[in-house]
């Protein structure tokens, strides 16, 4: 079975941390750029972070300095370490793969996970 599965979401207080994971099955992440997107209710899906085959990492201005993306090609896994979380980080987080370079344009991403909910609230 070919796909992406996210995990690690949950409820956390403002200022807290979470580590999201995206595991690929059925294909080798070495050949792809991998991005994290998020979507809050009523909002468009927005790019958060991306790490390419030879470029990146990249971060949106809203998470720069707080989030860190890393990839473990040997385990076909990408992580997103999220620190100093804020209420505005609340969203469903998705990982996605693209054969192009990193981009925030969702049309270039061929595979998507099912998403994991992150809620930042006291």
PDB file of C-alpha atoms in Angstrom, residues 32 61 80:
ATOM      1  CA  UNK A  32      10.731  13.710  -3.118  1.00  0.00           C
ATOM      2  CA  UNK A  61       7.098  33.459   8.284  1.00  0.00           C
ATOM      3  CA  UNK A  80       8.088  18.542  12.316  1.00  0.00           C
TER       4      UNK A  80
END
